[in-house]
């Protein structure tokens, strides 16, 4: 069980050295996801006990914050005043958490970089389980709503190049594996892309584009197929789900102070 970070008079000196604290901060600040104490301990070669003490001290001073999935930089860290990956993570997760809590669904943020589609962050919970990414995105992004949404925004040449380098594997009976049909559907550049059990049986996924002139990604949600949420997401009700996603993209643009490129929707800039 993870310890709490309240004051404890029985705890020895909170921090053994400044260098250890800086090592932990560097580890957290360079990560693209929240990190658990155990992961930080392994990455920094510190003992788990020392890592807990360092994190307790940093959390007490608001230099780090414990999120449900691990630790991120806190508001007292100087980096929070700059535009960097750790800042984007900390601010963006608040938006993802809000979508999860409002719709009670798992929320995903993905991006396109160097010709590949990769996951940036996932927010889920006991009542909103994530899809098991049983097939890596290099082999399965075409079957996801966020993958299709990203590919739909690419120019035709880049889209064809991606399909050439990534065969359309049939992951379920519902996966579109015909390159001709797949490309034809992407040409419409839908405002909302749908994965109806194409990646994983039992799950439906919706995604909207999140892009700027220098960054391209997608914001998505997933929920069990056949559930009340899935049934309500059909027809006119699906528009409400899409609106929540699009509002989330707008919030991301607002908190990061980035303006979208012409005709490219809302941006979310995450540095590598």
PDB file of N, CA and C in Angstrom, residues 12-50:
ATOM      1  N   UNK A  12      12.177   9.834  10.073  1.00  0.00           N
ATOM      2  CA  UNK A  12      13.491  10.479  10.211  1.00  0.00           C
ATOM      3  C   UNK A  12      13.619  11.633   9.231  1.00  0.00           C
ATOM      4  N   UNK A  13      14.791  12.187   9.087  1.00  0.00           N
ATOM      5  CA  UNK A  13      15.030  13.321   8.204  1.00  0.00           C
ATOM      6  C   UNK A  13      14.356  13.091   6.855  1.00  0.00           C
ATOM      7  N   UNK A  14      13.559  14.059   6.393  1.00  0.00           N
ATOM      8  CA  UNK A  14      12.753  13.856   5.202  1.00  0.00           C
ATOM      9  C   UNK A  14      13.588  13.687   3.944  1.00  0.00           C
ATOM     10  N   UNK A  15      14.749  14.358   3.880  1.00  0.00           N
ATOM     11  CA  UNK A  15      15.561  14.269   2.673  1.00  0.00           C
ATOM     12  C   UNK A  15      17.024  14.121   3.054  1.00  0.00           C
ATOM     13  N   UNK A  16      17.675  13.122   2.504  1.00  0.00           N
ATOM     14  CA  UNK A  16      19.061  12.836   2.870  1.00  0.00           C
ATOM     15  C   UNK A  16      20.010  13.804   2.196  1.00  0.00           C
ATOM     16  N   UNK A  17      19.710  14.211   0.965  1.00  0.00           N
ATOM     17  CA  UNK A  17      20.593  15.156   0.271  1.00  0.00           C
ATOM     18  C   UNK A  17      19.826  15.851  -0.833  1.00  0.00           C
ATOM     19  N   UNK A  18      20.293  17.040  -1.186  1.00  0.00           N
ATOM     20  CA  UNK A  18      19.679  17.804  -2.269  1.00  0.00           C
ATOM     21  C   UNK A  18      19.814  17.059  -3.585  1.00  0.00           C
ATOM     22  N   UNK A  19      20.922  16.388  -3.783  1.00  0.00           N
ATOM     23  CA  UNK A  19      21.140  15.686  -5.057  1.00  0.00           C
ATOM     24  C   UNK A  19      20.108  14.594  -5.274  1.00  0.00           C
ATOM     25  N   UNK A  20      19.710  13.904  -4.201  1.00  0.00           N
ATOM     26  CA  UNK A  20      18.693  12.862  -4.343  1.00  0.00           C
ATOM     27  C   UNK A  20      17.347  13.467  -4.735  1.00  0.00           C
ATOM     28  N   UNK A  21      17.021  14.603  -4.121  1.00  0.00           N
ATOM     29  CA  UNK A  21      15.758  15.259  -4.464  1.00  0.00           C
ATOM     30  C   UNK A  21      15.764  15.706  -5.921  1.00  0.00           C
ATOM     31  N   UNK A  22      16.883  16.261  -6.372  1.00  0.00           N
ATOM     32  CA  UNK A  22      16.977  16.700  -7.761  1.00  0.00           C
ATOM     33  C   UNK A  22      16.892  15.523  -8.719  1.00  0.00           C
ATOM     34  N   UNK A  23      17.471  14.397  -8.341  1.00  0.00           N
ATOM     35  CA  UNK A  23      17.406  13.198  -9.182  1.00  0.00           C
ATOM     36  C   UNK A  23      15.966  12.737  -9.347  1.00  0.00           C
ATOM     37  N   UNK A  24      15.226  12.757  -8.244  1.00  0.00           N
ATOM     38  CA  UNK A  24      13.817  12.345  -8.299  1.00  0.00           C
ATOM     39  C   UNK A  24      13.008  13.327  -9.144  1.00  0.00           C
ATOM     40  N   UNK A  25      13.244  14.625  -8.968  1.00  0.00           N
ATOM     41  CA  UNK A  25      12.517  15.631  -9.748  1.00  0.00           C
ATOM     42  C   UNK A  25      12.826  15.505 -11.237  1.00  0.00           C
ATOM     43  N   UNK A  26      14.091  15.263 -11.568  1.00  0.00           N
ATOM     44  CA  UNK A  26      14.465  15.076 -12.969  1.00  0.00           C
ATOM     45  C   UNK A  26      13.772  13.857 -13.560  1.00  0.00           C
ATOM     46  N   UNK A  27      13.674  12.804 -12.774  1.00  0.00           N
ATOM     47  CA  UNK A  27      13.020  11.573 -13.230  1.00  0.00           C
ATOM     48  C   UNK A  27      11.550  11.821 -13.527  1.00  0.00           C
ATOM     49  N   UNK A  28      10.856  12.492 -12.615  1.00  0.00           N
ATOM     50  CA  UNK A  28       9.430  12.773 -12.791  1.00  0.00           C
ATOM     51  C   UNK A  28       9.217  13.763 -13.934  1.00  0.00           C
ATOM     52  N   UNK A  29      10.065  14.790 -13.987  1.00  0.00           N
ATOM     53  CA  UNK A  29       9.893  15.832 -14.994  1.00  0.00           C
ATOM     54  C   UNK A  29      10.149  15.370 -16.409  1.00  0.00           C
ATOM     55  N   UNK A  30      10.962  14.338 -16.591  1.00  0.00           N
ATOM     56  CA  UNK A  30      11.276  13.858 -17.935  1.00  0.00           C
ATOM     57  C   UNK A  30      10.321  12.769 -18.409  1.00  0.00           C
ATOM     58  N   UNK A  31       9.404  12.339 -17.545  1.00  0.00           N
ATOM     59  CA  UNK A  31       8.474  11.257 -17.900  1.00  0.00           C
ATOM     60  C   UNK A  31       7.254  11.792 -18.613  1.00  0.00           C
ATOM     61  N   UNK A  32       6.685  10.978 -19.508  1.00  0.00           N
ATOM     62  CA  UNK A  32       5.468  11.354 -20.223  1.00  0.00           C
ATOM     63  C   UNK A  32       4.217  10.820 -19.538  1.00  0.00           C
ATOM     64  N   UNK A  33       4.388  10.061 -18.449  1.00  0.00           N
ATOM     65  CA  UNK A  33       3.274   9.528 -17.682  1.00  0.00           C
ATOM     66  C   UNK A  33       3.564   9.711 -16.195  1.00  0.00           C
ATOM     67  N   UNK A  34       2.557   9.704 -15.345  1.00  0.00           N
ATOM     68  CA  UNK A  34       2.812   9.707 -13.902  1.00  0.00           C
ATOM     69  C   UNK A  34       3.626   8.471 -13.514  1.00  0.00           C
ATOM     70  N   UNK A  35       4.498   8.609 -12.530  1.00  0.00           N
ATOM     71  CA  UNK A  35       5.366   7.504 -12.114  1.00  0.00           C
ATOM     72  C   UNK A  35       5.061   7.108 -10.672  1.00  0.00           C
ATOM     73  N   UNK A  36       5.015   5.807 -10.423  1.00  0.00           N
ATOM     74  CA  UNK A  36       4.836   5.325  -9.058  1.00  0.00           C
ATOM     75  C   UNK A  36       6.162   5.418  -8.315  1.00  0.00           C
ATOM     76  N   UNK A  37       6.116   5.322  -6.987  1.00  0.00           N
ATOM     77  CA  UNK A  37       7.327   5.375  -6.185  1.00  0.00           C
ATOM     78  C   UNK A  37       8.276   4.234  -6.549  1.00  0.00           C
ATOM     79  N   UNK A  38       7.724   3.073  -6.827  1.00  0.00           N
ATOM     80  CA  UNK A  38       8.563   1.926  -7.170  1.00  0.00           C
ATOM     81  C   UNK A  38       9.292   2.148  -8.493  1.00  0.00           C
ATOM     82  N   UNK A  39       8.599   2.718  -9.471  1.00  0.00           N
ATOM     83  CA  UNK A  39       9.231   2.992 -10.763  1.00  0.00           C
ATOM     84  C   UNK A  39      10.323   4.041 -10.599  1.00  0.00           C
ATOM     85  N   UNK A  40      10.053   5.069  -9.787  1.00  0.00           N
ATOM     86  CA  UNK A  40      11.055   6.111  -9.545  1.00  0.00           C
ATOM     87  C   UNK A  40      12.285   5.525  -8.863  1.00  0.00           C
ATOM     88  N   UNK A  41      12.056   4.650  -7.891  1.00  0.00           N
ATOM     89  CA  UNK A  41      13.178   4.035  -7.181  1.00  0.00           C
ATOM     90  C   UNK A  41      14.068   3.241  -8.130  1.00  0.00           C
ATOM     91  N   UNK A  42      13.442   2.486  -9.023  1.00  0.00           N
ATOM     92  CA  UNK A  42      14.223   1.697  -9.981  1.00  0.00           C
ATOM     93  C   UNK A  42      14.983   2.604 -10.945  1.00  0.00           C
ATOM     94  N   UNK A  43      14.329   3.666 -11.420  1.00  0.00           N
ATOM     95  CA  UNK A  43      14.938   4.542 -12.413  1.00  0.00           C
ATOM     96  C   UNK A  43      16.093   5.362 -11.833  1.00  0.00           C
ATOM     97  N   UNK A  44      16.022   5.683 -10.548  1.00  0.00           N
ATOM     98  CA  UNK A  44      17.046   6.526  -9.934  1.00  0.00           C
ATOM     99  C   UNK A  44      18.087   5.733  -9.135  1.00  0.00           C
ATOM    100  N   UNK A  45      17.869   4.427  -9.032  1.00  0.00           N
ATOM    101  CA  UNK A  45      18.771   3.552  -8.264  1.00  0.00           C
ATOM    102  C   UNK A  45      18.779   3.906  -6.781  1.00  0.00           C
ATOM    103  N   UNK A  46      17.707   4.531  -6.303  1.00  0.00           N
ATOM    104  CA  UNK A  46      17.559   4.806  -4.879  1.00  0.00           C
ATOM    105  C   UNK A  46      16.793   3.668  -4.229  1.00  0.00           C
ATOM    106  N   UNK A  47      16.991   3.480  -2.935  1.00  0.00           N
ATOM    107  CA  UNK A  47      16.202   2.476  -2.242  1.00  0.00           C
ATOM    108  C   UNK A  47      14.749   2.949  -2.177  1.00  0.00           C
ATOM    109  N   UNK A  48      13.837   2.012  -2.033  1.00  0.00           N
ATOM    110  CA  UNK A  48      12.424   2.376  -1.987  1.00  0.00           C
ATOM    111  C   UNK A  48      12.136   3.260  -0.777  1.00  0.00           C
ATOM    112  N   UNK A  49      12.775   2.958   0.365  1.00  0.00           N
ATOM    113  CA  UNK A  49      12.572   3.773   1.555  1.00  0.00           C
ATOM    114  C   UNK A  49      13.029   5.203   1.366  1.00  0.00           C
ATOM    115  N   UNK A  50      14.212   5.360   0.750  1.00  0.00           N
ATOM    116  CA  UNK A  50      14.716   6.711   0.480  1.00  0.00           C
ATOM    117  C   UNK A  50      13.808   7.443  -0.496  1.00  0.00           C
TER     118      UNK A  50
END
